[in-house]
PDB file of C-alpha atoms in Angstrom:
ATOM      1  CA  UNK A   1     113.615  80.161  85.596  1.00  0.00           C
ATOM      2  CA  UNK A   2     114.563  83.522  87.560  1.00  0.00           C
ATOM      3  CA  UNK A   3     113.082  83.658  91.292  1.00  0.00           C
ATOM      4  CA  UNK A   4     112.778  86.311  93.734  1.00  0.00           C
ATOM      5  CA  UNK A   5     113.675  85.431  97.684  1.00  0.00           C
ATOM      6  CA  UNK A   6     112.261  87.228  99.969  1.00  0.00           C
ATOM      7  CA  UNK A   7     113.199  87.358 103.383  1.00  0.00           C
ATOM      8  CA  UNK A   8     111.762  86.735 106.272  1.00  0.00           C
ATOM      9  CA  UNK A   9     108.693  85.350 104.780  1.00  0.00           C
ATOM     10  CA  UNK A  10     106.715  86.533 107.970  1.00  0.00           C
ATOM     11  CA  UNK A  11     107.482  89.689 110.356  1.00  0.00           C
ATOM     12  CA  UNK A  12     106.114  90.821 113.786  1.00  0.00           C
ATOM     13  CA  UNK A  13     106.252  94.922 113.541  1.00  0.00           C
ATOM     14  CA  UNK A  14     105.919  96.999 116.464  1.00  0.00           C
ATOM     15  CA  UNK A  15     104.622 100.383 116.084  1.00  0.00           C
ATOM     16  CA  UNK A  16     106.877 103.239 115.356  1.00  0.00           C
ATOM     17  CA  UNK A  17     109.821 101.287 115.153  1.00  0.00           C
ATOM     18  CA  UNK A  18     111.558 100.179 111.618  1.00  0.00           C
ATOM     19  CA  UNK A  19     110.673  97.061 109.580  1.00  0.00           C
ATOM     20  CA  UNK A  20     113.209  95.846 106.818  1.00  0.00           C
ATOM     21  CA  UNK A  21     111.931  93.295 104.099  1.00  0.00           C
ATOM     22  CA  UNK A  22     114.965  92.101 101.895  1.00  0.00           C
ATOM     23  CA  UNK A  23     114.414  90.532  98.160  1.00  0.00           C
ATOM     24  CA  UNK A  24     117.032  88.996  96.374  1.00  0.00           C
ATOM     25  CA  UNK A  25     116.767  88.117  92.280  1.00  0.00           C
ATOM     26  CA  UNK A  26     118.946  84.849  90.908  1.00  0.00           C
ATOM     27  CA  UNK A  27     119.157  87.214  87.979  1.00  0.00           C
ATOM     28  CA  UNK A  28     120.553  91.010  87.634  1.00  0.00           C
ATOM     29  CA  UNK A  29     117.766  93.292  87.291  1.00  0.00           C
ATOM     30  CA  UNK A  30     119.646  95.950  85.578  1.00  0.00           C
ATOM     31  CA  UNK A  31     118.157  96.569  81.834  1.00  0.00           C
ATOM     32  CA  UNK A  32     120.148  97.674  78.848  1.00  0.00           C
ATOM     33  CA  UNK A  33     118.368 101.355  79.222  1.00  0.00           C
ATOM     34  CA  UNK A  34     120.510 101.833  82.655  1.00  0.00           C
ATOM     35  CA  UNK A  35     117.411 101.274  85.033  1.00  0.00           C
ATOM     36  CA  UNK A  36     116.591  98.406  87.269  1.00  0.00           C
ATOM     37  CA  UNK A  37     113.137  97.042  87.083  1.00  0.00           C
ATOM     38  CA  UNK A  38     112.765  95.652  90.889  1.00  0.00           C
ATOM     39  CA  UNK A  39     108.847  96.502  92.199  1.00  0.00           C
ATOM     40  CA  UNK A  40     107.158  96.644  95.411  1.00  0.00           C
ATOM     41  CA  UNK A  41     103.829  95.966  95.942  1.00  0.00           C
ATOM     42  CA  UNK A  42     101.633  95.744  99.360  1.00  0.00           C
ATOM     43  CA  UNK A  43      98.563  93.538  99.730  1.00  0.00           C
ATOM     44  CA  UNK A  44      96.579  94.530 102.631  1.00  0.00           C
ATOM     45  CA  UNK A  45      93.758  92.101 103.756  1.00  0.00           C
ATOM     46  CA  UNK A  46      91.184  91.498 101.926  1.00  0.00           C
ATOM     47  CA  UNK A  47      91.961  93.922  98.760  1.00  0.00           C
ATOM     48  CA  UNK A  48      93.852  93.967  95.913  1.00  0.00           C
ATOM     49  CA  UNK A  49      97.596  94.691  95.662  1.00  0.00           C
ATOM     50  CA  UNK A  50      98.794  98.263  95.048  1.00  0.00           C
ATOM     51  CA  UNK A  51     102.294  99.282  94.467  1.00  0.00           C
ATOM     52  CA  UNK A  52     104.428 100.896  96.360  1.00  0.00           C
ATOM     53  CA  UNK A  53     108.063 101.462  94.865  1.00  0.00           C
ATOM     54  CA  UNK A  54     109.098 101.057  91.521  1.00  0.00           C
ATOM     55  CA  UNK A  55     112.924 100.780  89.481  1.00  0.00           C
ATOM     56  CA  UNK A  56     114.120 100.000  93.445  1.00  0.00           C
ATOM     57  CA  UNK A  57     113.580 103.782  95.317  1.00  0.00           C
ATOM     58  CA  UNK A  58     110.757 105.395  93.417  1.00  0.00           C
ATOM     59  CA  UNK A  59     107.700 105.961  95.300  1.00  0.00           C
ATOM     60  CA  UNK A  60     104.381 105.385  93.791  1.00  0.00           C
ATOM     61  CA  UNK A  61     102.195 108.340  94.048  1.00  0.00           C
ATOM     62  CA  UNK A  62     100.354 109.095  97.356  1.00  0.00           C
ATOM     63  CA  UNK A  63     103.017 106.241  99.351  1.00  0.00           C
ATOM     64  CA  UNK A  64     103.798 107.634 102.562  1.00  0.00           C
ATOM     65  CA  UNK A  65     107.764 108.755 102.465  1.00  0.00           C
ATOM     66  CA  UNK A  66     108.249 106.364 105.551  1.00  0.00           C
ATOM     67  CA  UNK A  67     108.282 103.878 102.842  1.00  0.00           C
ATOM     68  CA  UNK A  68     111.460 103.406 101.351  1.00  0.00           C
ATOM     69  CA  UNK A  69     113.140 101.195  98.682  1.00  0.00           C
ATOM     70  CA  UNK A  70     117.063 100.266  97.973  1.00  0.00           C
ATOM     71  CA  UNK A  71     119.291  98.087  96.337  1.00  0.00           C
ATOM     72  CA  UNK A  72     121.077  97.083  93.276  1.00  0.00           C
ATOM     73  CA  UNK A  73     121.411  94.642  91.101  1.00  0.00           C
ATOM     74  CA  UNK A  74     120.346  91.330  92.573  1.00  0.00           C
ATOM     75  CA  UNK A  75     119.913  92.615  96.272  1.00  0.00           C
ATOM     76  CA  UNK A  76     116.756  94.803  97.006  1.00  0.00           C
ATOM     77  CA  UNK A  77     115.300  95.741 100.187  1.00  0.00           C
ATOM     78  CA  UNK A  78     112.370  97.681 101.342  1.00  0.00           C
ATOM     79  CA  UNK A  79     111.925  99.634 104.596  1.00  0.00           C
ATOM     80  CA  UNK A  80     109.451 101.286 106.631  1.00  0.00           C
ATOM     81  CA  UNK A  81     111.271 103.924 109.168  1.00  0.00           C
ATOM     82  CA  UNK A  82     108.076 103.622 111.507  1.00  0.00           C
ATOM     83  CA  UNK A  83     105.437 101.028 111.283  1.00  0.00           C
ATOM     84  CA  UNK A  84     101.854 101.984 111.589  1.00  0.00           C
ATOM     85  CA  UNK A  85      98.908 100.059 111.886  1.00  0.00           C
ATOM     86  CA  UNK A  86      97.898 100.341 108.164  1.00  0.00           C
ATOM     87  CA  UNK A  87     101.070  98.792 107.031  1.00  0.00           C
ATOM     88  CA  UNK A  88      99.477  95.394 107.844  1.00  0.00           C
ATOM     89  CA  UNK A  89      99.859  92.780 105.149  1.00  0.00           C
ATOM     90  CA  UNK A  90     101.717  91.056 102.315  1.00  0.00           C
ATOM     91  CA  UNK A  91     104.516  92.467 100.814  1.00  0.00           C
ATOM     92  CA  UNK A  92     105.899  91.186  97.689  1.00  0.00           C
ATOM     93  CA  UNK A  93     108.316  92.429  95.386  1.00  0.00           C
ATOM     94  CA  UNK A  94     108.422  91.679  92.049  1.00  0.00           C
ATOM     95  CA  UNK A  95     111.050  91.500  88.859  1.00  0.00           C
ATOM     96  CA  UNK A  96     109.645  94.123  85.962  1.00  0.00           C
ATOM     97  CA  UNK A  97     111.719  91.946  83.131  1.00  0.00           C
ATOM     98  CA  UNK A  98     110.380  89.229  81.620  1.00  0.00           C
ATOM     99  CA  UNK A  99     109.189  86.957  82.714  1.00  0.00           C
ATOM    100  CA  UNK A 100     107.582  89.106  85.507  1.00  0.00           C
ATOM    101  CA  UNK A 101     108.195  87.099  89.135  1.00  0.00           C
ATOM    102  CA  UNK A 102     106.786  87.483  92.321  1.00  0.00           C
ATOM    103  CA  UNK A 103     108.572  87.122  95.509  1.00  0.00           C
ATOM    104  CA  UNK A 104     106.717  84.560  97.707  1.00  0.00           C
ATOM    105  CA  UNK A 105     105.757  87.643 100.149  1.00  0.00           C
ATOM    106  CA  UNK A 106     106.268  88.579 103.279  1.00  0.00           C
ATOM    107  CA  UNK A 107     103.274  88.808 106.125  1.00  0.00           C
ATOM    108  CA  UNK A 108     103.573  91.581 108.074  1.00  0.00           C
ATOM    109  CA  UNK A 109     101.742  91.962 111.115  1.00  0.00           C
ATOM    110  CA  UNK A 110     101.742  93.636 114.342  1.00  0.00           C
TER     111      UNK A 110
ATOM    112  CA  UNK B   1      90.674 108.563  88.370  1.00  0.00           C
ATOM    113  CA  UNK B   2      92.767 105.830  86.710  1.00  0.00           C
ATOM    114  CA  UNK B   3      90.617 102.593  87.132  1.00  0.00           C
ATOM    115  CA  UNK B   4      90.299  99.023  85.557  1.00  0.00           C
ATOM    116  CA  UNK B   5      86.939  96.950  86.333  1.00  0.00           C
ATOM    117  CA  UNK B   6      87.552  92.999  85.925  1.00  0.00           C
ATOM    118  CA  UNK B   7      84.507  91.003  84.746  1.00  0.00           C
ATOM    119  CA  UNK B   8      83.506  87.168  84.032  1.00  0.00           C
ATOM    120  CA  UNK B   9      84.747  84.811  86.488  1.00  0.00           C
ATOM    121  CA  UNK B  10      82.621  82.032  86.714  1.00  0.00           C
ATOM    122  CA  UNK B  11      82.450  78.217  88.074  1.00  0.00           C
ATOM    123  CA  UNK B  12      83.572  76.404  84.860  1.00  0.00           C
ATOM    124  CA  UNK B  13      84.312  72.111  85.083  1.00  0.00           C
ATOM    125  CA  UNK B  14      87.995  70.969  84.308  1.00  0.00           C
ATOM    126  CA  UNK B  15      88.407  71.441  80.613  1.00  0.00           C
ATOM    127  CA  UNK B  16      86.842  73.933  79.858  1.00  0.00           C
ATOM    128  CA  UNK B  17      86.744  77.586  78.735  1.00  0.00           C
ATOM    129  CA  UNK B  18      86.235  80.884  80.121  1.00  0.00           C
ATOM    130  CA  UNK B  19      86.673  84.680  78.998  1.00  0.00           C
ATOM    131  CA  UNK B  20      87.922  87.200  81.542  1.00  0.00           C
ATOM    132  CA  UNK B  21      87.264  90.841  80.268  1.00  0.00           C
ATOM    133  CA  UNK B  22      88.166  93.737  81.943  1.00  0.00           C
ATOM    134  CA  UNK B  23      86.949  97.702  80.787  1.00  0.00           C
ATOM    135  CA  UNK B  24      89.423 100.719  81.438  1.00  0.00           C
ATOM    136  CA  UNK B  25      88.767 104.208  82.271  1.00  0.00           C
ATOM    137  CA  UNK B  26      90.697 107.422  83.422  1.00  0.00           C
ATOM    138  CA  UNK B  27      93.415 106.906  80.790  1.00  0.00           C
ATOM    139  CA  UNK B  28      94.074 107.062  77.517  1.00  0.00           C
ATOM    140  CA  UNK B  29      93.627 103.544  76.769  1.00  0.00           C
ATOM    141  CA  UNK B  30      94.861 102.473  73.547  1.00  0.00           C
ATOM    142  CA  UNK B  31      98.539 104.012  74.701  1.00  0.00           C
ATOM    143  CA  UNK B  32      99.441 101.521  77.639  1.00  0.00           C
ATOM    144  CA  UNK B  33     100.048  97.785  77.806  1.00  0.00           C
ATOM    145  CA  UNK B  34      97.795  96.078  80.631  1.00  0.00           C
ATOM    146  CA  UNK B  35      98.091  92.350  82.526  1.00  0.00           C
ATOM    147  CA  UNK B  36      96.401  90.267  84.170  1.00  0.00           C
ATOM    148  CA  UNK B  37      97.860  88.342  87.553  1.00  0.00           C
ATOM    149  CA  UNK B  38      96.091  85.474  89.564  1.00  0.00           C
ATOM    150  CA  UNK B  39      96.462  85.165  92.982  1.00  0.00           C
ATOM    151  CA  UNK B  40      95.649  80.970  93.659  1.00  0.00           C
ATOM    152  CA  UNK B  41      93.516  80.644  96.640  1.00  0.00           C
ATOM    153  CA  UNK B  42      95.354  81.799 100.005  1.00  0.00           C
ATOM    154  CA  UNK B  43      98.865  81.965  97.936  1.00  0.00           C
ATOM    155  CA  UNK B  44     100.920  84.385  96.893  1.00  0.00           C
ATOM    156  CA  UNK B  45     100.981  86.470  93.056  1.00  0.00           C
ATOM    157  CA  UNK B  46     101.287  85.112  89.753  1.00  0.00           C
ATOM    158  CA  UNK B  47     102.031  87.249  86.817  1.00  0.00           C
ATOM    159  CA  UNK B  48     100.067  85.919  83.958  1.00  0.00           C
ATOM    160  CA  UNK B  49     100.420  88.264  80.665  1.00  0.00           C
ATOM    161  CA  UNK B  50     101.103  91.670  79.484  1.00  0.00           C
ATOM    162  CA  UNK B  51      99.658  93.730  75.885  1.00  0.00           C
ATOM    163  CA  UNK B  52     101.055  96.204  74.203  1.00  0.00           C
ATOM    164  CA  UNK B  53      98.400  99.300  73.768  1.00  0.00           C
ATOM    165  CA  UNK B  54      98.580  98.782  70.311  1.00  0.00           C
ATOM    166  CA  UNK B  55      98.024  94.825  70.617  1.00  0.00           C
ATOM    167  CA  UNK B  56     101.073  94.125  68.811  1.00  0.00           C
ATOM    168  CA  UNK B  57     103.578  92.872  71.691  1.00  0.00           C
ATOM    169  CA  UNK B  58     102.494  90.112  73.593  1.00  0.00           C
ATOM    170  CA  UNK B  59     104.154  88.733  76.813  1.00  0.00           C
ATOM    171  CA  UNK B  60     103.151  85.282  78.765  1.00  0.00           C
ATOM    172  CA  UNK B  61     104.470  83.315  81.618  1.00  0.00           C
ATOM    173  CA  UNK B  62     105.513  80.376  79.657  1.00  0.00           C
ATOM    174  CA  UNK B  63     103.350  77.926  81.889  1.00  0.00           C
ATOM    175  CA  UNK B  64     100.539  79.253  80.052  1.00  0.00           C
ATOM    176  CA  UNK B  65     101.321  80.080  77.073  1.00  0.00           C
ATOM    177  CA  UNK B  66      99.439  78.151  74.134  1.00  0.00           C
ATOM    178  CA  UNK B  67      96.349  77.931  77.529  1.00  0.00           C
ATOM    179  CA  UNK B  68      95.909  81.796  77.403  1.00  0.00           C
ATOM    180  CA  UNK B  69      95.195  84.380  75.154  1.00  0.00           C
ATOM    181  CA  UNK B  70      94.824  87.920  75.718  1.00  0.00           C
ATOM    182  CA  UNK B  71      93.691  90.389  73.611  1.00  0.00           C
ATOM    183  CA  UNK B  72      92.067  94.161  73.780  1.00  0.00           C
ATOM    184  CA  UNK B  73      89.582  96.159  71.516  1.00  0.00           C
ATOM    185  CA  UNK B  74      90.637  99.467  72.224  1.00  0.00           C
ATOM    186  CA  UNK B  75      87.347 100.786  70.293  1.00  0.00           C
ATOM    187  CA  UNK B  76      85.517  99.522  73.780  1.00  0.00           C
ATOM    188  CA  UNK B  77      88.607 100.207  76.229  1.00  0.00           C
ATOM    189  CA  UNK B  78      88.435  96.289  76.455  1.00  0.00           C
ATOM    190  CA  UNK B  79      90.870  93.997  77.324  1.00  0.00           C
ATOM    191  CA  UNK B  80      90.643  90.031  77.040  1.00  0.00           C
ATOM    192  CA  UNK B  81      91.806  87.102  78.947  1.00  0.00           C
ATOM    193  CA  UNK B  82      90.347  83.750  77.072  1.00  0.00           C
ATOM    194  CA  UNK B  83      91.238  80.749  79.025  1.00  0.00           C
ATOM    195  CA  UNK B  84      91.186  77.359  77.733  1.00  0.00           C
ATOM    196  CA  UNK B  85      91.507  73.668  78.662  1.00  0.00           C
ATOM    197  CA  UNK B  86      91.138  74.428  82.476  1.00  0.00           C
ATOM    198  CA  UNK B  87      92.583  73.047  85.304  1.00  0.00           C
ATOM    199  CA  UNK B  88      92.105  72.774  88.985  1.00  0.00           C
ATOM    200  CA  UNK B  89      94.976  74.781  89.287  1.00  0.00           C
ATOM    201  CA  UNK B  90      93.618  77.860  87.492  1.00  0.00           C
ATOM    202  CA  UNK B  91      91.519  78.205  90.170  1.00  0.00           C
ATOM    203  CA  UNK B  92      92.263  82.156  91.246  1.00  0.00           C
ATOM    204  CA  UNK B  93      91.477  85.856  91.832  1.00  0.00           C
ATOM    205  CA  UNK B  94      92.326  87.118  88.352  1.00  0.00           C
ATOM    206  CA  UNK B  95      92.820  91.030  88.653  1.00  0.00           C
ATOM    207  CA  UNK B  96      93.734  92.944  85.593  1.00  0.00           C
ATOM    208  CA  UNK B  97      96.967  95.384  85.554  1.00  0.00           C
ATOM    209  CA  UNK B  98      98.044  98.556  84.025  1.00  0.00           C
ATOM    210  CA  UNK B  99     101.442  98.009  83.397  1.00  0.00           C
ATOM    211  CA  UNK B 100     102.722 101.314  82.835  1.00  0.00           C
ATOM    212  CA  UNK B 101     106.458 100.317  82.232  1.00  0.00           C
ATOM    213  CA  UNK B 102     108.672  97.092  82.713  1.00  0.00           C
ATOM    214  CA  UNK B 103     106.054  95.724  85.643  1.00  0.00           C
ATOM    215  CA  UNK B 104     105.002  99.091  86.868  1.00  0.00           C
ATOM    216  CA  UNK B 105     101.027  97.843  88.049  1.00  0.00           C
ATOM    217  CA  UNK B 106     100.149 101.100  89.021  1.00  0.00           C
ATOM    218  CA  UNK B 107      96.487 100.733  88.667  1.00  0.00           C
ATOM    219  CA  UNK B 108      94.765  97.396  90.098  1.00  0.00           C
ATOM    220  CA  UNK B 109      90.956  96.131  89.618  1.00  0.00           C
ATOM    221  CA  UNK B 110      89.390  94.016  92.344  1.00  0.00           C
ATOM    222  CA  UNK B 111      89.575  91.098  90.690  1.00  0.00           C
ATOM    223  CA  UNK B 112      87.301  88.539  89.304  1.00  0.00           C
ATOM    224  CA  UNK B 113      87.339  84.722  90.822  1.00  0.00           C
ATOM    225  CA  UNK B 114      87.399  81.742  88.591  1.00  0.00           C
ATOM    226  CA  UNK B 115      86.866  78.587  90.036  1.00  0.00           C
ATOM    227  CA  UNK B 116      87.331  75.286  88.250  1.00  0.00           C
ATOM    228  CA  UNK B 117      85.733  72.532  89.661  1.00  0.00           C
ATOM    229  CA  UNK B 118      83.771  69.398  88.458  1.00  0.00           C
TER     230      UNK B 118
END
């Protein structure tokens, strides 16, 4: 079965400075249309998930531009230039081809 | 507003059956496939299935698969997660998706908890 690493699995962030969250796929993630299906999603406590990036770089509506996604083929990451307070939380990314994985997640906190 | 609203988790004993439903609104409904993911107690997120908007393509993790059934009635903006022969381990949040494209949730409900327990 295809898995998702993500690494580190926990981060301490300290305001206004940069947080990096890499993901790597034991599969290519590059479809036959051209596009790569790797998502990010954040979970903060206590809600739901709500994505954040989508096909690697694409920011969901209303995502703050500090958020940023990269990567290619098997080798994803996701950064936040400056960490703010309401960036607390899980951060997963997931494959968007079948079968749809989750990464483990990472915890970020403060 | 794009929203999804999860309903029908429940206490149910090992073995038995539940239906998750979960009503759309904001969108036009019958045009996009939806999911449902589960989210085990304190763990991370499990993708569980994905529907077509016209009900015709179905996609399942295979660890369910013959356990799980979705399904939608897109006369009610309804969508349908009947799960049978439960186990301990089904024990989750179960939040329904829109999947806009290839794993694209953009729109999340809060999620419905099913607990199986004798």
């Amino acid at each position: 079965d295809p898995a998702m690493t993500q690494t580190p699995l926990s981060l301490s962030a300290t305001p206004g400075q940069p947080a990096t969250i890499s993901c790597k796929s034991t599969e290519s993630l590059l479809h036959s249309d051209g596009k790569t299906y790797l998502q990010w999603f954040l979970q903060r406590p206590g809600q739901a998930p709500q994505l954040l990036i989508y096909e690697v770089s694409r920011r969901f509506s209303g995502v703050p531009d500090r958020f940023s996604g990269s990567g290619s083929g098997t080798d994803f990451i996701l950064k936040i230039s400056r960490v703010e307070a309401e960036d607390v939380g899980i951060y997963y990314c997931m494959r968007g081809i079948n079968p749809k994985t989750f990464g483990r997640g990472t915890k970020v906190e403060l | 507003e794009v929203q999804v609203v999860e309903s029908g988790g429940d206490l149910v004993q090992p073995g038995g059956s539940l239906k998750l439903s979960c009503v759309g609104s904001g969108f036009t409904f019958r045009s996009e496939w939806l999911g449902w993911v589960r989210q085990a107690p304190g763990k991370g997120l499990e993708w569980v299935a994905s529907l077509s908007g016209d009900g015709r393509r179905i996609d399942y993790v295979d660890s369910l698969k013959g356990r799980f059934i979705i399904s939608r009635d897109n006369a009610r903006n309804s969508f349908y997660l009947q799960m049978n022969s439960l186990r301990d381990e089904d024990t989750a949040i179960y939040y329904c998706v829109r999947d806009v494209a290839f794993g694209r949730f953009d729109s999340w409900g809060q999620g419905t908890l099913v607990t199986v327990s004798s």
